[in-house]
PDB file of C-alpha atoms and ligand atoms in Angstrom:
ATOM      1  CA  MET A  86      79.571  94.132 120.652  1.00  0.00           C
ATOM      2  CA  THR A  87      82.145  91.424 119.235  1.00  0.00           C
ATOM      3  CA  ASN A  88      85.081  93.374 117.270  1.00  0.00           C
ATOM      4  CA  ILE A  89      86.449  90.704 113.685  1.00  0.00           C
ATOM      5  CA  ILE A  90      90.093  92.776 114.426  1.00  0.00           C
ATOM      6  CA  GLU A  91      92.498  93.001 117.617  1.00  0.00           C
ATOM      7  CA  ALA A  92      95.742  94.293 117.631  1.00  0.00           C
ATOM      8  CA  SER A  93      97.983  94.699 120.513  1.00  0.00           C
ATOM      9  CA  SER A  94     101.127  96.576 121.193  1.00  0.00           C
ATOM     10  CA  MET A  95     101.936  95.058 116.893  1.00  0.00           C
ATOM     11  CA  ASN A  96     105.203  95.861 115.660  1.00  0.00           C
ATOM     12  CA  LYS A  97     106.661  96.122 112.561  1.00  0.00           C
ATOM     13  CA  LYS A  98     109.918  96.891 111.858  1.00  0.00           C
ATOM     14  CA  VAL A  99     112.051  96.057 108.753  1.00  0.00           C
ATOM     15  CA  VAL A 100     116.336  94.939 109.157  1.00  0.00           C
ATOM     16  CA  LEU A 101     117.447  97.267 105.641  1.00  0.00           C
ATOM     17  CA  GLY A 102     120.909  95.565 106.415  1.00  0.00           C
ATOM     18  CA  LYS A 103     123.729  95.319 108.725  1.00  0.00           C
ATOM     19  CA  GLY A 104     122.848  97.347 112.241  1.00  0.00           C
ATOM     20  CA  HIS A 105     120.224  99.350 109.774  1.00  0.00           C
ATOM     21  CA  GLU A 106     116.589  98.767 110.554  1.00  0.00           C
ATOM     22  CA  ILE A 107     113.689 100.785 110.363  1.00  0.00           C
ATOM     23  CA  HIS A 108     110.390 101.273 112.790  1.00  0.00           C
ATOM     24  CA  ILE A 109     107.693 101.095 111.085  1.00  0.00           C
ATOM     25  CA  LEU A 110     104.224 100.281 113.409  1.00  0.00           C
ATOM     26  CA  LYS A 111     105.360 101.601 117.339  1.00  0.00           C
ATOM     27  CA  ASP A 112     103.009  99.329 119.741  1.00  0.00           C
ATOM     28  CA  VAL A 113      99.784 100.209 118.104  1.00  0.00           C
ATOM     29  CA  ASN A 114      96.563  99.221 119.222  1.00  0.00           C
ATOM     30  CA  LEU A 115      93.597  98.527 117.194  1.00  0.00           C
ATOM     31  CA  GLU A 116      90.046  96.918 117.701  1.00  0.00           C
ATOM     32  CA  ILE A 117      87.754  96.851 114.941  1.00  0.00           C
ATOM     33  CA  GLU A 118      84.146  95.897 115.252  1.00  0.00           C
ATOM     34  CA  GLU A 119      81.842  93.541 113.307  1.00  0.00           C
ATOM     35  CA  GLY A 120      80.131  95.987 110.991  1.00  0.00           C
ATOM     36  CA  GLU A 121      82.469  98.911 111.981  1.00  0.00           C
ATOM     37  CA  PHE A 122      83.481 101.223 108.822  1.00  0.00           C
ATOM     38  CA  VAL A 123      86.893 102.010 109.615  1.00  0.00           C
ATOM     39  CA  SER A 124      89.202 104.760 108.055  1.00  0.00           C
ATOM     40  CA  VAL A 125      92.465 105.498 108.925  1.00  0.00           C
ATOM     41  CA  MET A 126      94.126 109.208 107.315  1.00  0.00           C
ATOM     42  CA  GLY A 127      97.856 110.623 107.740  1.00  0.00           C
ATOM     43  CA  PRO A 128     100.833 112.186 106.188  1.00  0.00           C
ATOM     44  CA  SER A 129     102.724 110.211 103.815  1.00  0.00           C
ATOM     45  CA  GLY A 130     104.931 107.822 105.225  1.00  0.00           C
ATOM     46  CA  SER A 131     103.103 107.348 108.634  1.00  0.00           C
ATOM     47  CA  GLY A 132     102.301 103.834 107.787  1.00  0.00           C
ATOM     48  CA  LYS A 133      99.353 103.279 107.322  1.00  0.00           C
ATOM     49  CA  THR A 134      99.843 100.877 104.251  1.00  0.00           C
ATOM     50  CA  THR A 135     101.697  99.005 106.751  1.00  0.00           C
ATOM     51  CA  LEU A 136      98.488  98.640 109.226  1.00  0.00           C
ATOM     52  CA  LEU A 137      95.941  97.229 107.166  1.00  0.00           C
ATOM     53  CA  TYR A 138      98.935  94.681 105.675  1.00  0.00           C
ATOM     54  CA  ASN A 139      99.477  93.511 108.958  1.00  0.00           C
ATOM     55  CA  ILE A 140      96.407  93.387 109.793  1.00  0.00           C
ATOM     56  CA  SER A 141      94.391  91.378 107.332  1.00  0.00           C
ATOM     57  CA  GLY A 142      98.062  89.112 106.933  1.00  0.00           C
ATOM     58  CA  MET A 143      99.096  90.378 104.185  1.00  0.00           C
ATOM     59  CA  ASP A 144     102.038  90.876 106.138  1.00  0.00           C
ATOM     60  CA  ARG A 145     103.084  90.158 109.575  1.00  0.00           C
ATOM     61  CA  ILE A 146     104.223  92.183 112.233  1.00  0.00           C
ATOM     62  CA  THR A 147     107.691  91.783 114.507  1.00  0.00           C
ATOM     63  CA  ALA A 148     105.747  91.727 117.921  1.00  0.00           C
ATOM     64  CA  GLY A 149     102.482  91.675 119.287  1.00  0.00           C
ATOM     65  CA  SER A 150      99.539  90.924 118.487  1.00  0.00           C
ATOM     66  CA  VAL A 151      96.543  90.429 115.683  1.00  0.00           C
ATOM     67  CA  LYS A 152      93.220  88.266 115.590  1.00  0.00           C
ATOM     68  CA  PHE A 153      90.922  88.410 113.659  1.00  0.00           C
ATOM     69  CA  ASN A 154      87.487  86.631 114.366  1.00  0.00           C
ATOM     70  CA  GLY A 155      88.759  85.914 118.356  1.00  0.00           C
ATOM     71  CA  ARG A 156      90.939  83.870 116.506  1.00  0.00           C
ATOM     72  CA  GLU A 157      95.329  85.035 116.553  1.00  0.00           C
ATOM     73  CA  ILE A 158      96.652  85.256 112.954  1.00  0.00           C
ATOM     74  CA  ASP A 159     100.223  86.797 113.355  1.00  0.00           C
ATOM     75  CA  HIS A 160     102.103  83.256 113.650  1.00  0.00           C
ATOM     76  CA  LEU A 161      99.820  81.338 111.030  1.00  0.00           C
ATOM     77  CA  LYS A 162     101.297  79.479 108.462  1.00  0.00           C
ATOM     78  CA  GLU A 163     101.358  81.383 105.068  1.00  0.00           C
ATOM     79  CA  GLU A 164      98.937  78.921 103.306  1.00  0.00           C
ATOM     80  CA  GLU A 165      96.287  79.118 106.412  1.00  0.00           C
ATOM     81  CA  LEU A 166      96.448  83.289 105.973  1.00  0.00           C
ATOM     82  CA  ALA A 167      96.119  82.672 102.443  1.00  0.00           C
ATOM     83  CA  LYS A 168      92.980  80.580 102.810  1.00  0.00           C
ATOM     84  CA  ILE A 169      91.751  83.577 105.053  1.00  0.00           C
ATOM     85  CA  ARG A 170      92.428  86.275 103.343  1.00  0.00           C
ATOM     86  CA  LEU A 171      90.509  84.341 100.764  1.00  0.00           C
ATOM     87  CA  LYS A 172      87.955  82.964 102.494  1.00  0.00           C
ATOM     88  CA  SER A 173      87.492  86.199 104.807  1.00  0.00           C
ATOM     89  CA  MET A 174      88.932  89.667 103.320  1.00  0.00           C
ATOM     90  CA  GLY A 175      88.252  91.211 100.354  1.00  0.00           C
ATOM     91  CA  PHE A 176      91.142  94.009  99.028  1.00  0.00           C
ATOM     92  CA  ILE A 177      90.698  96.687  96.913  1.00  0.00           C
ATOM     93  CA  PHE A 178      93.400  99.050  96.094  1.00  0.00           C
ATOM     94  CA  GLN A 179      94.360 102.336  94.074  1.00  0.00           C
ATOM     95  CA  ASP A 180      95.900 100.013  91.357  1.00  0.00           C
ATOM     96  CA  ILE A 181      93.555  97.084  90.893  1.00  0.00           C
ATOM     97  CA  ASN A 182      95.722  95.342  89.237  1.00  0.00           C
ATOM     98  CA  LEU A 183      93.049  93.063  86.859  1.00  0.00           C
ATOM     99  CA  LEU A 184      94.389  90.441  84.837  1.00  0.00           C
ATOM    100  CA  LYS A 185      94.203  92.029  81.803  1.00  0.00           C
ATOM    101  CA  ASN A 186      93.664  88.069  79.199  1.00  0.00           C
ATOM    102  CA  LEU A 187      90.181  87.621  81.095  1.00  0.00           C
ATOM    103  CA  SER A 188      87.368  89.196  80.867  1.00  0.00           C
ATOM    104  CA  LEU A 189      85.080  91.577  83.564  1.00  0.00           C
ATOM    105  CA  ILE A 190      83.141  88.766  84.874  1.00  0.00           C
ATOM    106  CA  ASP A 191      86.602  86.418  84.889  1.00  0.00           C
ATOM    107  CA  ASN A 192      87.837  88.810  86.900  1.00  0.00           C
ATOM    108  CA  VAL A 193      85.877  89.329  88.885  1.00  0.00           C
ATOM    109  CA  MET A 194      84.570  84.963  88.842  1.00  0.00           C
ATOM    110  CA  PHE A 195      88.939  84.554  89.591  1.00  0.00           C
ATOM    111  CA  PRO A 196      88.573  84.285  93.629  1.00  0.00           C
ATOM    112  CA  ALA A 197      86.173  82.027  93.575  1.00  0.00           C
ATOM    113  CA  LEU A 198      87.218  79.404  91.520  1.00  0.00           C
ATOM    114  CA  VAL A 199      90.435  78.877  92.881  1.00  0.00           C
ATOM    115  CA  SER A 200      89.218  76.329  95.144  1.00  0.00           C
ATOM    116  CA  LYS A 201      88.337  73.038  93.322  1.00  0.00           C
ATOM    117  CA  ASP A 202      84.655  72.016  94.296  1.00  0.00           C
ATOM    118  CA  ALA A 203      83.523  75.323  93.134  1.00  0.00           C
ATOM    119  CA  ASP A 204      80.230  75.453  91.243  1.00  0.00           C
ATOM    120  CA  LYS A 205      81.137  78.081  87.689  1.00  0.00           C
ATOM    121  CA  ASN A 206      77.474  78.229  86.474  1.00  0.00           C
ATOM    122  CA  ALA A 207      76.288  78.938  90.510  1.00  0.00           C
ATOM    123  CA  VAL A 208      79.843  81.531  90.748  1.00  0.00           C
ATOM    124  CA  HIS A 209      79.128  82.522  87.392  1.00  0.00           C
ATOM    125  CA  GLN A 210      75.579  83.969  88.684  1.00  0.00           C
ATOM    126  CA  LYS A 211      76.821  85.426  91.084  1.00  0.00           C
ATOM    127  CA  ALA A 212      79.193  87.592  89.097  1.00  0.00           C
ATOM    128  CA  LYS A 213      76.195  89.275  87.040  1.00  0.00           C
ATOM    129  CA  LYS A 214      74.351  90.307  90.335  1.00  0.00           C
ATOM    130  CA  LEU A 215      77.165  92.188  91.829  1.00  0.00           C
ATOM    131  CA  MET A 216      78.004  93.380  88.512  1.00  0.00           C
ATOM    132  CA  LYS A 217      74.295  94.373  88.594  1.00  0.00           C
ATOM    133  CA  MET A 218      74.217  95.681  91.866  1.00  0.00           C
ATOM    134  CA  THR A 219      77.512  97.318  91.743  1.00  0.00           C
ATOM    135  CA  GLY A 220      76.100  99.741  88.052  1.00  0.00           C
ATOM    136  CA  ILE A 221      78.975  97.265  85.658  1.00  0.00           C
ATOM    137  CA  GLU A 222      77.070  94.586  84.618  1.00  0.00           C
ATOM    138  CA  LYS A 223      76.357  95.984  80.696  1.00  0.00           C
ATOM    139  CA  LEU A 224      80.668  95.661  80.539  1.00  0.00           C
ATOM    140  CA  ALA A 225      80.385  92.029  82.013  1.00  0.00           C
ATOM    141  CA  ASN A 226      82.506  90.300  78.817  1.00  0.00           C
ATOM    142  CA  HIS A 227      84.360  93.629  78.031  1.00  0.00           C
ATOM    143  CA  ASN A 228      88.219  93.771  79.041  1.00  0.00           C
ATOM    144  CA  ILE A 229      90.166  96.270  80.517  1.00  0.00           C
ATOM    145  CA  THR A 230      90.794  97.777  78.021  1.00  0.00           C
ATOM    146  CA  GLN A 231      87.413  99.097  77.312  1.00  0.00           C
ATOM    147  CA  ALA A 232      86.116 101.132  81.389  1.00  0.00           C
ATOM    148  CA  SER A 233      87.010 103.825  82.687  1.00  0.00           C
ATOM    149  CA  GLY A 234      88.747 103.888  85.225  1.00  0.00           C
ATOM    150  CA  GLY A 235      86.004 104.112  88.091  1.00  0.00           C
ATOM    151  CA  GLN A 236      84.385 101.261  86.462  1.00  0.00           C
ATOM    152  CA  LEU A 237      87.174  99.387  86.783  1.00  0.00           C
ATOM    153  CA  GLN A 238      87.082 100.350  90.370  1.00  0.00           C
ATOM    154  CA  ARG A 239      84.176  98.427  90.880  1.00  0.00           C
ATOM    155  CA  VAL A 240      85.403  95.244  88.661  1.00  0.00           C
ATOM    156  CA  GLY A 241      87.444  95.345  91.622  1.00  0.00           C
ATOM    157  CA  ILE A 242      84.738  95.875  93.980  1.00  0.00           C
ATOM    158  CA  CYS A 243      83.336  92.449  93.023  1.00  0.00           C
ATOM    159  CA  ARG A 244      86.125  91.035  93.147  1.00  0.00           C
ATOM    160  CA  ALA A 245      86.915  91.491  96.873  1.00  0.00           C
ATOM    161  CA  LEU A 246      83.276  90.517  97.160  1.00  0.00           C
ATOM    162  CA  ILE A 247      82.799  86.982  95.862  1.00  0.00           C
ATOM    163  CA  ASN A 248      83.934  85.046  98.685  1.00  0.00           C
ATOM    164  CA  ASP A 249      81.325  87.294 101.507  1.00  0.00           C
ATOM    165  CA  PRO A 250      83.747  88.916 103.364  1.00  0.00           C
ATOM    166  CA  ASP A 251      83.323  89.775 106.521  1.00  0.00           C
ATOM    167  CA  ILE A 252      85.553  92.394 105.911  1.00  0.00           C
ATOM    168  CA  ILE A 253      86.577  94.385 103.183  1.00  0.00           C
ATOM    169  CA  PHE A 254      90.283  96.242 103.050  1.00  0.00           C
ATOM    170  CA  GLY A 255      90.841  99.141 100.686  1.00  0.00           C
ATOM    171  CA  ASP A 256      94.292 100.793 100.449  1.00  0.00           C
ATOM    172  CA  GLU A 257      93.175 104.371  99.141  1.00  0.00           C
ATOM    173  CA  PRO A 258      90.935 102.595  96.670  1.00  0.00           C
ATOM    174  CA  THR A 259      90.038 105.787  95.090  1.00  0.00           C
ATOM    175  CA  GLY A 260      92.813 108.168  95.359  1.00  0.00           C
ATOM    176  CA  ALA A 261      93.082 107.557  91.249  1.00  0.00           C
ATOM    177  CA  LEU A 262      89.874 108.221  90.620  1.00  0.00           C
ATOM    178  CA  ASP A 263      88.300 111.814  89.899  1.00  0.00           C
ATOM    179  CA  SER A 264      85.469 112.766  92.488  1.00  0.00           C
ATOM    180  CA  LYS A 265      82.190 112.379  90.633  1.00  0.00           C
ATOM    181  CA  SER A 266      83.954 108.099  90.569  1.00  0.00           C
ATOM    182  CA  THR A 267      84.903 108.503  94.470  1.00  0.00           C
ATOM    183  CA  GLU A 268      81.104 109.207  95.010  1.00  0.00           C
ATOM    184  CA  GLU A 269      80.166 106.436  93.862  1.00  0.00           C
ATOM    185  CA  ILE A 270      82.195 104.313  94.937  1.00  0.00           C
ATOM    186  CA  MET A 271      82.123 105.542  98.689  1.00  0.00           C
ATOM    187  CA  SER A 272      77.869 104.533  98.045  1.00  0.00           C
ATOM    188  CA  ILE A 273      78.944 101.584  97.247  1.00  0.00           C
ATOM    189  CA  LEU A 274      80.904 100.285 100.118  1.00  0.00           C
ATOM    190  CA  ALA A 275      78.622 102.410 101.962  1.00  0.00           C
ATOM    191  CA  GLU A 276      75.579  99.986 100.807  1.00  0.00           C
ATOM    192  CA  ILE A 277      78.387  96.832 101.392  1.00  0.00           C
ATOM    193  CA  ASN A 278      78.727  98.106 104.820  1.00  0.00           C
ATOM    194  CA  ASN A 279      74.950  97.985 105.594  1.00  0.00           C
ATOM    195  CA  ASN A 280      74.861  94.979 104.436  1.00  0.00           C
ATOM    196  CA  GLY A 281      77.067  93.926 107.380  1.00  0.00           C
ATOM    197  CA  THR A 282      80.083  93.697 106.049  1.00  0.00           C
ATOM    198  CA  THR A 283      83.378  95.322 108.055  1.00  0.00           C
ATOM    199  CA  VAL A 284      85.116  98.350 105.842  1.00  0.00           C
ATOM    200  CA  MET A 285      88.281  99.552 106.999  1.00  0.00           C
ATOM    201  CA  LEU A 286      89.317 102.255 104.486  1.00  0.00           C
ATOM    202  CA  VAL A 287      92.900 103.909 104.709  1.00  0.00           C
ATOM    203  CA  THR A 288      92.760 107.012 102.489  1.00  0.00           C
ATOM    204  CA  HIS A 289      94.375 110.714 102.663  1.00  0.00           C
ATOM    205  CA  ASP A 290      90.335 112.560 100.773  1.00  0.00           C
ATOM    206  CA  VAL A 291      88.235 113.874 103.725  1.00  0.00           C
ATOM    207  CA  LYS A 292      85.400 114.200 101.928  1.00  0.00           C
ATOM    208  CA  VAL A 293      86.206 110.011 101.700  1.00  0.00           C
ATOM    209  CA  ALA A 294      87.037 109.821 105.381  1.00  0.00           C
ATOM    210  CA  ALA A 295      83.794 112.047 105.897  1.00  0.00           C
ATOM    211  CA  LYS A 296      81.468 109.443 104.857  1.00  0.00           C
ATOM    212  CA  THR A 297      83.147 106.749 107.325  1.00  0.00           C
ATOM    213  CA  GLU A 298      81.754 106.340 111.417  1.00  0.00           C
ATOM    214  CA  ARG A 299      85.574 106.760 112.818  1.00  0.00           C
ATOM    215  CA  ILE A 300      88.379 108.144 111.553  1.00  0.00           C
ATOM    216  CA  LEU A 301      91.879 106.451 112.931  1.00  0.00           C
ATOM    217  CA  PHE A 302      94.636 109.432 113.016  1.00  0.00           C
ATOM    218  CA  MET A 303      98.515 107.562 111.981  1.00  0.00           C
ATOM    219  CA  VAL A 304     102.145 109.374 112.970  1.00  0.00           C
ATOM    220  CA  ASP A 305     105.003 108.203 112.611  1.00  0.00           C
ATOM    221  CA  GLY A 306     104.149 104.266 113.057  1.00  0.00           C
ATOM    222  CA  LYS A 307     101.275 105.383 116.130  1.00  0.00           C
ATOM    223  CA  ILE A 308      97.188 106.223 116.117  1.00  0.00           C
ATOM    224  CA  ILE A 309      97.334 108.922 117.987  1.00  0.00           C
ATOM    225  CA  ALA A 310      94.321 110.013 117.788  1.00  0.00           C
ATOM    226  CA  GLN A 311      90.344 109.083 116.399  1.00  0.00           C
ATOM    227  CA  LYS A 312      87.236 110.535 115.771  1.00  0.00           C
ATOM    228  CA  LYS A 313      83.714 108.971 116.259  1.00  0.00           C
ATOM    229  CA  MET A 314      81.209 109.895 113.839  1.00  0.00           C
ATOM    230  CA  ARG A 315      78.163 108.335 113.109  1.00  0.00           C
ATOM    231  CA  LYS A 316      76.799 105.805 110.124  1.00  0.00           C
ATOM    232  CA  PHE A 317      76.621 107.596 107.369  1.00  0.00           C
ATOM    233  CA  ASP A 318      72.585 107.519 105.978  1.00  0.00           C
ATOM    234  CA  ALA A 319      72.326 109.830 103.038  1.00  0.00           C
ATOM    235  CA  ARG A 320      68.854 110.032 103.936  1.00  0.00           C
ATOM    236  CA  GLN A 321      69.443 111.502 107.122  1.00  0.00           C
ATOM    237  CA  GLU A 322      72.816 113.621 106.659  1.00  0.00           C
ATOM    238  CA  ASP A 323      74.748 115.819 103.929  1.00  0.00           C
ATOM    239  CA  ASN A 324      77.774 114.617 103.764  1.00  0.00           C
ATOM    240  CA  LYS A 325      78.940 118.858 103.512  1.00  0.00           C
ATOM    241  CA  GLN A 326      77.951 118.802 107.384  1.00  0.00           C
ATOM    242  CA  ARG A 327      80.616 115.819 108.045  1.00  0.00           C
ATOM    243  CA  GLU A 328      83.184 116.706 105.925  1.00  0.00           C
ATOM    244  CA  GLU A 329      83.134 120.325 106.992  1.00  0.00           C
ATOM    245  CA  GLU A 330      83.393 117.948 111.458  1.00  0.00           C
ATOM    246  CA  LEU A 331      85.972 116.457 110.552  1.00  0.00           C
ATOM    247  CA  MET A 332      87.830 119.012 108.538  1.00  0.00           C
ATOM    248  CA  LYS A 333      87.268 121.208 112.006  1.00  0.00           C
ATOM    249  CA  TRP A 334      88.896 118.443 113.831  1.00  0.00           C
ATOM    250  CA  LEU A 335      91.733 117.904 111.844  1.00  0.00           C
ATOM    251  CA  VAL A 336      92.635 121.495 112.078  1.00  0.00           C
ATOM    252  CA  ASP A 337      91.822 121.767 116.158  1.00  0.00           C
ATOM    253  CA  ASN A 338      94.115 118.686 116.798  1.00  0.00           C
ATOM    254  CA  GLY A 339      96.987 119.958 114.360  1.00  0.00           C
ATOM    255  CA  PHE A 340      96.738 117.409 111.351  1.00  0.00           C
TER     256      PHE A 340
HETATM  257  N1  LIG B 572     109.353  96.960 103.120  1.00  0.00           N
HETATM  258  C1  LIG B 572     110.098  97.570 103.661  1.00  0.00           C
HETATM  259  N2  LIG B 572     111.068  98.283 103.380  1.00  0.00           N
HETATM  260  C2  LIG B 572     111.443  99.104 103.793  1.00  0.00           C
HETATM  261  N3  LIG B 572     110.445 100.409 104.061  1.00  0.00           N
HETATM  262  C3  LIG B 572     109.518 100.428 103.913  1.00  0.00           C
HETATM  263  C4  LIG B 572     108.665  99.344 103.749  1.00  0.00           C
HETATM  264  N4  LIG B 572     107.705  99.385 104.077  1.00  0.00           N
HETATM  265  C5  LIG B 572     106.880 100.772 103.915  1.00  0.00           C
HETATM  266  N5  LIG B 572     108.253 100.755 104.500  1.00  0.00           N
HETATM  267  C6  LIG B 572     108.601 101.930 105.495  1.00  0.00           C
HETATM  268  O1  LIG B 572     107.620 102.322 106.191  1.00  0.00           O
HETATM  269  C7  LIG B 572     107.030 103.858 106.509  1.00  0.00           C
HETATM  270  C8  LIG B 572     105.948 103.565 106.029  1.00  0.00           C
HETATM  271  O2  LIG B 572     105.358 103.222 105.300  1.00  0.00           O
HETATM  272  P1  LIG B 572     103.620 103.005 104.768  1.00  0.00           P
HETATM  273  O3  LIG B 572     102.556 101.981 105.290  1.00  0.00           O
HETATM  274  O4  LIG B 572     103.842 102.794 103.756  1.00  0.00           O
HETATM  275  O5  LIG B 572     103.389 104.490 105.237  1.00  0.00           O
HETATM  276  P2  LIG B 572     101.612 104.939 104.543  1.00  0.00           P
HETATM  277  O6  LIG B 572     100.643 104.083 104.188  1.00  0.00           O
HETATM  278  O7  LIG B 572     100.967 106.316 105.369  1.00  0.00           O
HETATM  279  O8  LIG B 572     102.283 105.859 103.175  1.00  0.00           O
HETATM  280  C9  LIG B 572     107.710 104.350 105.318  1.00  0.00           C
HETATM  281  O9  LIG B 572     108.632 104.955 105.334  1.00  0.00           O
HETATM  282  C10 LIG B 572     107.593 103.402 104.184  1.00  0.00           C
HETATM  283  O10 LIG B 572     109.389 104.160 103.082  1.00  0.00           O
HETATM  284 MG1  LIG B 573     100.411 104.061 102.387  1.00  0.00          MG
END
């Protein structure tokens, strides 16, 4: 198997003022295989968001190395990094950050229209297809005030997919959603993953993590444990059992 992410001895320190620095990531090693569906759990402040930002090139480690698709990215110039993020990575967040002056479909199309030679018609067709896949095609011409939180997160997912990324990173993407919308978003992410896109999520929610195939657990800037599960297949397996299995592991490990 090929690793899409290979991070070794990642360290992240932030200088807060004279003589005061905090050490957020501490010698973190992490490999993610192409096509994997991984989640990161851990207490608030343990460094989950920082980990995600630093392996995706949204932020820079202060020591160590991060490889994406075999290429070391931690020393790249910002514009090179931006190109990689735009073309090969998709991001979904708890705060979806859609542009309020654009229709929902225009928000989805936005990252594909950044390059000048984009075929606007083809991008429009693709945005429509993604909105259909996520069940929001009827909302294409609505604006952000005319959709629910769950629907807006689907717009966020479509926007993350518009450039056919190799990987989707999600920082608590279901954190603001009710349980029904959470289920729906997780089904969509599972489908995207089954189509070959790697997915890495940060989450507090055992129900969410239980749907992923490997759960990393962070404490105080380190990945201290991981649990391997299987790929979730709703036809083969009941998610309740997976949740119980994960809960038991968390409790047995004192998390
Ligand atoms: N840019 C920053 N400046 C100062 N402190 C930061 C910065 N980024 C993160 N931290 C601190 O690092 C720790 C880990 O943060 P974070 O990665 O957001 O944790 P998590 O996502 O697990 O809640 C926290 O104590 C947070 O306050
Ligand atoms: Mg966080």
